[in-house]
XYZ file of C-alpha atoms in Angstrom:
598
model
C 123.140 103.347 -9.175
C 124.009 104.031 -12.852
C 120.342 103.573 -13.830
C 119.372 106.171 -11.219
C 121.877 108.677 -12.642
C 120.594 108.061 -16.203
C 117.019 108.571 -15.043
C 117.909 111.877 -13.377
C 119.657 113.055 -16.544
C 116.644 112.154 -18.713
C 114.287 113.990 -16.341
C 116.520 117.079 -16.400
C 116.658 117.055 -20.199
C 112.870 116.558 -20.428
C 112.346 119.519 -18.092
C 114.599 121.776 -20.174
C 112.830 120.791 -23.406
C 109.400 121.363 -21.855
C 110.489 124.907 -21.024
C 111.266 125.735 -24.654
C 115.003 124.940 -24.652
C 115.984 123.050 -27.795
C 118.666 120.420 -28.125
C 120.583 122.917 -30.244
C 120.668 125.345 -27.332
C 121.917 122.636 -25.004
C 124.856 121.908 -27.299
C 125.508 125.653 -27.779
C 126.310 125.923 -24.093
C 128.724 123.042 -24.409
C 130.668 124.996 -27.026
C 132.136 127.026 -24.162
C 134.435 124.435 -22.544
C 135.548 124.730 -18.950
C 139.175 123.930 -19.724
C 141.576 124.643 -22.531
C 143.119 121.827 -24.478
C 146.397 120.231 -23.317
C 149.024 118.417 -25.428
C 148.140 115.120 -23.708
C 144.490 115.306 -24.771
C 142.845 114.149 -28.026
C 141.591 117.687 -28.712
C 145.164 118.969 -29.079
C 145.949 119.726 -32.745
C 147.683 116.852 -34.523
C 150.973 117.341 -36.345
C 149.269 117.820 -39.691
C 147.237 120.711 -38.273
C 150.349 122.332 -36.835
C 152.110 121.849 -40.175
C 149.213 123.481 -41.984
C 149.444 126.480 -39.660
C 153.212 126.660 -40.199
C 152.726 126.568 -43.982
C 150.193 129.414 -43.819
C 152.758 131.385 -41.795
C 155.530 130.613 -44.326
C 157.436 128.636 -41.719
C 157.188 131.183 -38.897
C 155.974 128.589 -36.366
C 158.746 127.641 -33.958
C 159.271 125.736 -30.743
C 160.638 128.040 -28.019
C 163.316 126.827 -25.659
C 164.587 128.180 -22.362
C 167.907 130.068 -22.453
C 169.817 127.650 -20.212
C 168.453 124.472 -21.816
C 171.524 124.258 -24.078
C 173.731 124.226 -20.983
C 171.833 121.332 -19.426
C 172.846 119.202 -22.412
C 176.477 120.324 -22.557
C 177.856 123.092 -20.367
C 181.038 123.258 -22.468
C 179.281 123.766 -25.780
C 179.625 126.949 -27.817
C 175.876 127.522 -27.516
C 176.049 127.367 -23.734
C 179.020 129.716 -23.538
C 177.211 132.199 -25.795
C 174.146 132.174 -23.540
C 176.188 132.595 -20.365
C 178.122 135.499 -21.897
C 174.910 137.310 -22.790
C 172.371 136.293 -20.180
C 172.614 139.742 -18.547
C 172.204 141.461 -21.918
C 168.549 142.561 -22.322
C 168.792 142.812 -26.124
C 170.070 139.250 -26.363
C 167.381 137.980 -23.993
C 164.709 139.512 -26.220
C 166.019 137.951 -29.415
C 164.567 134.491 -28.759
C 160.965 133.473 -28.143
C 161.920 131.339 -25.120
C 163.707 134.077 -23.184
C 162.217 136.699 -20.877
C 163.552 139.632 -18.874
C 162.577 137.924 -15.591
C 163.105 134.229 -14.930
C 160.449 133.746 -12.277
C 158.890 134.704 -8.954
C 159.242 132.480 -5.918
C 156.023 130.619 -5.142
C 154.295 132.150 -8.168
C 155.767 131.294 -11.550
C 158.899 129.997 -13.235
C 159.835 130.639 -16.856
C 158.576 127.761 -19.001
C 158.516 127.447 -22.750
C 155.261 127.545 -24.667
C 154.568 124.564 -26.926
C 154.723 126.650 -30.086
C 155.352 130.278 -30.984
C 154.178 132.275 -33.970
C 157.075 134.518 -34.956
C 154.767 137.250 -36.203
C 155.957 139.672 -38.868
C 152.659 141.327 -39.740
C 149.042 141.676 -38.670
C 147.839 138.687 -40.689
C 150.269 136.392 -38.875
C 148.566 137.407 -35.633
C 145.099 136.902 -37.119
C 146.054 133.345 -38.104
C 147.454 132.618 -34.635
C 144.372 133.965 -32.847
C 142.027 132.021 -35.128
C 143.996 128.804 -34.631
C 144.020 129.161 -30.849
C 140.289 129.935 -30.748
C 139.390 127.059 -33.091
C 141.398 124.510 -31.097
C 140.659 125.955 -27.641
C 144.317 126.634 -26.851
C 145.879 128.803 -24.174
C 147.151 131.911 -25.978
C 150.019 134.104 -24.762
C 151.253 137.429 -26.157
C 154.875 138.527 -25.865
C 156.652 141.564 -27.202
C 159.742 142.644 -25.275
C 159.015 140.219 -22.414
C 159.591 142.701 -19.581
C 156.605 141.616 -17.501
C 157.299 140.845 -13.825
C 154.220 138.672 -13.296
C 155.006 135.869 -15.737
C 152.529 136.975 -18.381
C 154.994 136.643 -21.286
C 155.044 132.845 -21.368
C 153.050 129.774 -20.388
C 153.552 126.038 -20.875
C 151.117 124.078 -23.062
C 150.246 127.232 -24.970
C 150.545 128.996 -28.304
C 152.694 132.118 -28.045
C 152.275 135.162 -30.285
C 155.756 136.707 -30.407
C 155.798 140.202 -31.901
C 159.542 140.890 -31.589
C 160.066 141.285 -35.344
C 157.225 143.770 -35.833
C 159.368 146.873 -35.337
C 158.423 149.256 -38.115
C 158.476 152.915 -37.004
C 157.021 155.888 -38.861
C 157.072 159.513 -37.746
C 154.273 161.722 -39.085
C 154.136 165.422 -38.312
C 150.522 165.579 -39.517
C 148.900 162.320 -38.366
C 145.147 162.140 -38.889
C 143.325 159.379 -36.936
C 141.063 157.202 -39.074
C 137.488 158.522 -39.486
C 138.158 161.588 -37.327
C 137.307 165.184 -38.296
C 139.948 167.002 -40.337
C 140.876 169.220 -37.402
C 142.065 166.172 -35.453
C 145.731 166.223 -36.429
C 148.763 165.348 -34.347
C 152.516 165.147 -34.475
C 152.893 161.422 -33.899
C 154.906 158.246 -34.277
C 153.476 154.844 -35.211
C 155.344 151.861 -33.747
C 154.982 148.166 -34.475
C 154.068 145.746 -31.703
C 157.659 144.627 -31.083
C 159.301 148.066 -31.063
C 161.590 148.909 -28.142
C 161.663 152.394 -26.689
C 165.273 153.020 -27.706
C 164.281 152.387 -31.319
C 161.348 154.783 -31.044
C 163.553 157.419 -29.380
C 166.118 157.072 -32.139
C 163.512 158.077 -34.713
C 161.584 160.638 -32.669
C 164.357 162.382 -30.715
C 167.630 161.656 -32.497
C 166.276 162.272 -35.994
C 163.194 164.499 -35.638
C 164.077 166.356 -32.421
C 160.729 165.555 -30.799
C 159.815 163.930 -27.492
C 157.563 160.878 -27.020
C 156.440 159.767 -23.572
C 158.017 156.356 -23.098
C 159.890 154.336 -20.521
C 163.299 155.021 -19.024
C 164.526 151.479 -19.672
C 165.714 151.344 -23.278
C 164.548 147.776 -23.993
C 160.955 148.015 -22.725
C 158.354 147.588 -25.461
C 156.771 150.753 -26.871
C 153.468 149.161 -27.909
C 152.927 146.359 -25.399
C 152.123 146.142 -21.704
C 153.951 149.377 -20.879
C 151.579 151.874 -22.556
C 148.548 149.569 -22.367
C 149.054 149.229 -18.606
C 149.588 152.968 -18.029
C 153.243 153.591 -18.726
C 155.168 156.098 -16.621
C 158.270 157.770 -18.010
C 160.894 159.951 -16.378
C 158.964 163.114 -17.273
C 155.381 161.955 -16.855
C 154.631 164.994 -14.697
C 155.148 167.099 -17.833
C 153.951 164.860 -20.677
C 151.589 162.429 -18.972
C 151.581 158.649 -19.224
C 152.267 156.306 -22.106
C 148.565 155.420 -22.130
C 147.632 159.092 -22.330
C 149.836 159.468 -25.391
C 148.042 156.806 -27.451
C 146.229 158.334 -30.421
C 145.292 155.186 -32.313
C 145.655 151.411 -32.117
C 145.330 148.584 -34.614
C 143.967 145.554 -32.773
C 143.276 141.912 -33.598
C 140.240 140.975 -31.501
C 139.291 137.529 -30.205
C 137.101 136.816 -33.243
C 140.066 137.353 -35.570
C 138.929 140.728 -36.873
C 141.322 143.650 -37.385
C 139.924 146.901 -36.013
C 141.192 150.456 -35.683
C 140.450 152.056 -32.315
C 140.711 155.774 -31.640
C 138.630 158.624 -30.230
C 136.309 158.516 -33.259
C 135.630 154.778 -33.650
C 135.642 151.733 -31.378
C 135.905 154.243 -28.540
C 135.261 151.857 -25.647
C 137.963 149.477 -26.852
C 140.273 152.465 -27.285
C 139.627 153.580 -23.711
C 140.278 150.073 -22.343
C 143.573 149.715 -24.204
C 144.716 153.059 -22.763
C 145.592 151.809 -19.273
C 143.350 148.780 -18.821
C 146.222 146.318 -19.193
C 148.038 144.576 -22.031
C 147.118 141.196 -23.507
C 143.502 141.510 -22.383
C 141.142 142.873 -25.057
C 143.020 141.839 -28.167
C 146.491 141.834 -29.721
C 147.728 145.346 -30.447
C 149.653 145.183 -33.708
C 150.709 148.839 -33.748
C 150.196 152.006 -31.754
C 150.300 155.627 -32.802
C 151.667 157.873 -30.064
C 151.588 161.615 -29.590
C 154.932 163.435 -29.819
C 155.871 166.776 -28.254
C 158.306 169.583 -28.796
C 161.670 168.673 -27.295
C 162.364 170.681 -24.110
C 165.197 173.171 -23.932
C 167.175 171.218 -21.322
C 167.468 167.835 -19.647
C 169.440 167.282 -16.462
C 170.285 164.745 -13.780
C 171.080 165.305 -10.111
C 172.356 162.330 -8.156
C 174.214 161.412 -5.019
C 173.799 160.260 -1.446
C 173.344 161.638 2.048
C 174.490 159.818 5.169
C 173.813 160.653 8.797
C 175.514 159.991 12.113
C 172.435 159.004 14.108
C 168.824 157.872 13.883
C 167.722 161.270 15.120
C 169.619 162.999 12.327
C 168.161 160.583 9.778
C 164.594 161.370 10.840
C 165.424 165.038 10.583
C 166.764 164.485 7.050
C 163.679 162.544 5.945
C 161.378 165.333 7.096
C 163.413 168.134 5.571
C 163.698 166.408 2.199
C 160.014 165.468 1.991
C 159.076 169.074 2.726
C 161.596 170.227 0.113
C 160.186 167.778 -2.416
C 156.605 168.847 -1.708
C 157.311 172.562 -2.067
C 159.974 172.671 -4.816
C 160.140 169.405 -6.772
C 156.545 168.199 -7.027
C 155.924 169.806 -10.402
C 156.293 169.203 -14.133
C 160.049 169.867 -14.169
C 161.144 166.903 -12.051
C 161.073 163.123 -12.229
C 162.611 159.802 -11.209
C 163.417 158.931 -7.620
C 164.975 159.128 -4.206
C 165.303 156.289 -1.708
C 165.438 155.842 2.042
C 167.762 152.980 2.981
C 168.932 151.073 6.062
C 171.945 152.354 7.960
C 170.527 155.888 7.930
C 171.329 156.540 4.290
C 169.446 158.333 1.532
C 170.175 158.182 -2.206
C 168.997 160.539 -4.943
C 168.710 160.003 -8.711
C 166.407 162.675 -10.076
C 165.998 164.167 -13.533
C 164.756 167.502 -14.762
C 163.439 168.972 -17.997
C 162.944 172.533 -19.166
C 165.391 174.022 -16.657
C 168.862 175.352 -17.417
C 171.621 174.073 -15.156
C 171.694 177.275 -13.081
C 167.908 177.239 -12.662
C 167.958 173.642 -11.480
C 170.830 174.202 -9.050
C 169.195 177.352 -7.668
C 166.129 175.291 -6.750
C 168.331 172.900 -4.757
C 170.404 175.614 -3.105
C 168.194 176.112 0.016
C 168.244 172.386 0.700
C 172.015 172.190 0.182
C 172.442 175.156 2.513
C 170.413 173.352 5.142
C 172.563 170.222 4.697
C 175.711 172.256 5.223
C 174.307 173.618 8.474
C 173.879 170.109 9.898
C 177.147 168.714 11.330
C 175.708 165.196 11.598
C 174.782 164.997 7.896
C 177.205 164.332 5.030
C 176.363 164.586 1.353
C 177.712 164.166 -2.153
C 175.554 165.555 -4.977
C 176.433 166.156 -8.622
C 174.553 167.631 -11.552
C 174.795 166.547 -15.200
C 173.514 168.783 -17.970
C 172.194 166.711 -20.892
C 171.696 168.173 -24.384
C 168.092 167.208 -25.303
C 169.026 165.760 -28.699
C 171.719 163.564 -27.094
C 169.792 161.915 -24.294
C 169.346 158.640 -26.244
C 172.717 158.806 -27.994
C 175.146 156.116 -26.833
C 178.198 158.009 -28.094
C 177.368 161.007 -25.890
C 177.102 158.883 -22.753
C 180.120 156.733 -23.541
C 182.272 159.807 -24.126
C 181.153 161.786 -21.081
C 179.775 159.293 -18.536
C 180.900 155.807 -19.616
C 180.010 154.122 -16.316
C 176.333 154.903 -16.808
C 175.778 152.892 -19.991
C 176.500 149.431 -21.390
C 176.770 148.904 -25.138
C 175.073 145.959 -26.770
C 177.845 143.841 -28.265
C 175.850 140.629 -28.387
C 174.925 138.683 -31.529
C 173.026 140.756 -34.126
C 173.691 143.989 -32.189
C 172.782 147.192 -34.000
C 174.855 150.342 -33.898
C 173.954 152.608 -30.979
C 172.103 150.017 -28.895
C 172.722 150.363 -25.159
C 171.105 150.003 -21.780
C 171.569 151.848 -18.509
C 174.042 150.118 -16.194
C 171.585 150.583 -13.338
C 169.089 148.277 -15.129
C 171.457 145.311 -15.427
C 170.368 143.729 -12.139
C 166.851 143.260 -13.509
C 167.985 141.219 -16.504
C 167.363 137.490 -15.902
C 166.356 138.255 -12.317
C 164.338 135.812 -10.203
C 161.972 137.734 -7.945
C 161.124 137.019 -4.345
C 158.837 140.013 -4.080
C 158.028 143.275 -5.835
C 155.536 145.671 -4.294
C 154.297 149.210 -4.813
C 151.753 151.748 -3.539
C 150.662 155.234 -4.506
C 151.569 158.019 -2.065
C 148.870 160.728 -2.077
C 150.201 164.281 -2.123
C 148.481 165.036 1.183
C 150.935 162.752 3.015
C 153.575 165.465 2.597
C 151.547 168.405 3.932
C 152.021 169.951 7.385
C 149.101 168.015 8.844
C 150.439 164.579 7.921
C 154.193 165.051 7.556
C 155.224 163.844 11.009
C 153.321 160.575 10.631
C 154.734 160.119 7.144
C 158.286 160.754 8.352
C 157.904 158.294 11.216
C 156.559 155.654 8.820
C 159.352 156.025 6.297
C 161.970 155.968 9.006
C 160.588 152.654 10.318
C 160.269 151.312 6.774
C 163.873 152.204 5.944
C 165.118 150.186 8.913
C 163.512 147.087 7.411
C 164.416 147.470 3.723
C 165.193 150.116 1.091
C 162.186 151.986 -0.263
C 162.293 153.895 -3.538
C 160.030 156.938 -3.909
C 159.444 157.391 -7.636
C 157.952 160.835 -8.140
C 157.313 160.486 -11.870
C 154.851 157.663 -11.128
C 152.232 159.956 -9.636
C 150.565 162.944 -11.284
C 149.932 165.271 -8.365
C 151.755 168.479 -9.278
C 151.785 167.517 -12.962
C 151.158 169.867 -15.880
C 147.630 170.566 -17.065
C 148.365 168.670 -20.287
C 149.584 165.586 -18.390
C 146.422 165.499 -16.287
C 144.074 166.045 -19.225
C 145.685 163.339 -21.342
C 145.681 160.793 -18.516
C 142.046 161.504 -17.625
C 141.212 160.057 -21.037
C 142.686 156.715 -19.940
C 141.383 153.812 -17.843
C 144.178 154.021 -15.256
C 143.402 154.014 -11.529
C 141.952 157.453 -10.649
C 144.231 157.530 -7.604
C 147.113 158.445 -9.894
C 145.930 162.076 -9.994
C 146.243 162.478 -6.210
C 149.539 160.584 -5.988
C 152.697 162.590 -5.480
C 154.778 159.465 -6.032
C 154.849 155.672 -6.076
C 156.647 153.737 -3.326
C 158.435 150.597 -4.580
C 160.132 147.820 -2.612
C 161.558 144.634 -4.098
C 164.023 141.792 -3.630
C 165.445 139.427 -6.251
C 168.234 137.040 -7.135
C 169.958 138.608 -10.137
C 172.306 135.681 -10.797
C 170.701 133.216 -13.268
C 170.614 129.600 -12.101
C 169.765 126.245 -13.694
C 167.265 125.441 -10.950
C 164.701 127.576 -9.198
C 166.435 129.616 -6.471
C 165.720 128.328 -2.984
C 164.091 130.242 -0.168
C 166.660 130.469 2.612
C 165.919 131.735 6.088
C 167.830 134.928 5.313
C 165.835 135.588 2.140
C 162.569 134.767 3.879
C 163.373 137.366 6.532
C 164.058 139.994 3.871
C 160.788 139.237 2.120
C 158.887 139.358 5.423
C 160.487 142.710 6.169
C 159.307 144.108 2.854
C 155.743 142.932 3.492
C 155.811 144.498 6.959
C 157.224 147.716 5.549
C 154.716 147.936 2.689
C 151.854 147.307 5.109
C 153.027 150.379 7.039
C 153.033 152.440 3.834
C 149.607 151.161 2.816
C 148.259 152.094 6.230
C 149.051 155.739 5.460
C 146.602 155.660 2.521
C 144.648 152.368 2.450
C 142.580 153.259 -0.623
C 145.335 154.828 -2.725
C 145.854 151.832 -5.003
C 148.889 151.156 -7.153
C 150.381 150.900 -10.629
C 149.312 147.612 -12.236
C 152.541 147.150 -14.243
C 154.706 147.102 -11.110
C 152.853 145.296 -8.363
C 152.782 142.261 -6.090
C 151.973 138.963 -7.801
C 149.906 138.040 -4.757
C 148.096 141.375 -4.475
C 144.738 140.975 -2.753
C 141.683 142.783 -4.113
C 143.741 143.525 -7.210
C 140.767 144.694 -9.262
C 140.181 147.656 -6.962
C 143.871 148.194 -6.188
C 144.926 148.327 -9.869
C 141.959 150.105 -11.471
C 139.697 151.459 -8.739
C 136.296 152.666 -9.902
C 137.200 151.953 -13.550
C 137.226 148.181 -13.087
C 133.523 147.461 -13.597
C 133.521 149.298 -16.938
C 136.716 147.538 -18.036
C 135.170 144.145 -17.231
C 132.125 144.930 -19.384
C 134.420 145.858 -22.269
C 136.423 142.671 -21.755
C 133.236 140.595 -21.915
C 132.101 142.439 -25.049
C 135.286 141.943 -27.036
C 136.430 138.612 -25.585
C 133.363 136.818 -24.174
C 135.041 133.391 -24.154
C 138.276 134.493 -22.507
C 140.720 133.786 -25.329
C 143.064 136.400 -23.881
C 144.081 135.594 -20.315
C 146.891 136.861 -18.128
C 147.498 136.896 -14.390
C 145.596 139.675 -12.587
C 144.377 141.094 -15.879
C 140.787 142.228 -16.310
C 138.495 139.182 -16.295
C 141.146 136.768 -14.998
C 139.205 136.238 -11.758
C 136.991 133.762 -13.647
C 139.947 131.511 -14.434
C 142.307 129.389 -12.390
C 145.767 130.827 -11.866
C 147.375 129.016 -14.810
C 144.643 130.238 -17.167
C 143.763 126.711 -18.249
C 140.390 126.114 -16.584
C 137.465 128.246 -15.514
C 136.726 128.415 -11.822
């Protein structure tokens, strides 16, 4: 039998040589291995090779560890108590290479430490890490703030590039992109790969009285997956997306080269980075983002509306959706409202460019209607926010202390805070997280009754949040034009909002949370509910940064008609797949753990 196999192999080799294929070409193909190297295999770098890398990095090669690992050894230790005191503090969770914002997703992933992490402080540290991973055929992972829901900020048996310490920020009123004509000049801010939005806002808004389109959560990264995956902010209907605001990027590509991408050079790479997903085409070491004149006013309107019957609730849903469509679907408004079980609606919406009286006048007809309905009960309040104070902890603590939490963890910096409403997400373990774009047409007179009926049925199964800033229908001309220069799903221009439904365990545990019958029912309800929403607009697609881990047909759902072009760019800049992440462009050619090709 063995002789027969050898004979077949010799015949195959003879045939290939007779057709002009040299032995060199045969071995060239073998240079593209099917699987990455594991620590248990001879190809894994030996200790001397790791030590050489560490020396070249001046000691910035570390071994990550999970946050609760110190408690497994001794639950009474000072280290364990420190972790438990701060495990719901997002700043603390970002200050170690082994910690992430989310701890896992049931049936999908669980936070595991990478074998080694490069604690990058500059571009050359990243070049060395990428070259080492490519040379030794290692799984490579990129982590900045670690906010990713889909487990893309860590992987076992891998080398992690951790950009947390790359947080230089420079504001430039007259930024000129490299190799662009002299008339290409922007008011801009350049942020290092590890910069958090609060840090960028402190420079741009608190000190220079400008606005930069970033995220609402203060600890999300300003140069990572947020802008590279699209990046919606509270006022995206006015200023566009984070991706649309990118003017220039410095990128370390898979071959270890450092390139500058902008509208005048490396244009296809630039386009891919602007919405085509983070951690895919290279490691972004810094981004330069467009800034805008600060608006005259910011404001917040929040509260809840309850009803006495299902009939009254349906009536409320219809009236509010019509009100939203006619008065709020424009550049002045953002954030969300939610339809919940027990015939309850909540509102947490923000405004820009409107004085308090102007904003309240817009809501007056709806409030008048509410007051005419004896079976509806509401509480709404308005907060006027001075534009220069919106990212100032002292302002919020003095006036609305329940809305913010100050960072008092180890190494805390003055003024660091997060919104109290974001605390549940810190160290959360997800059971599901789903989203879908809601085309503007769903709210017109032709479709409104079907839409109302759907959202009523959905709300009886689970809460659904309608986030109006995550859709650009009704947006300003500038927002549309900037986003059309990105690789985001084209469905975003028709979307009046993004529907989001999720369920998680927000209490950190030593072991993976279990799936109880009660939790399973809640997850099933969310899938049923989201299927109803998707049926309203089957081809609408969704926002890749906030989507289901198990999303089917994700290429089309996340990027629509842009996917084929993105895949060509991926293959051009990373032909061997050094950069892999779950449901990122090109990941369909790899197994789910990113270790072996399919």
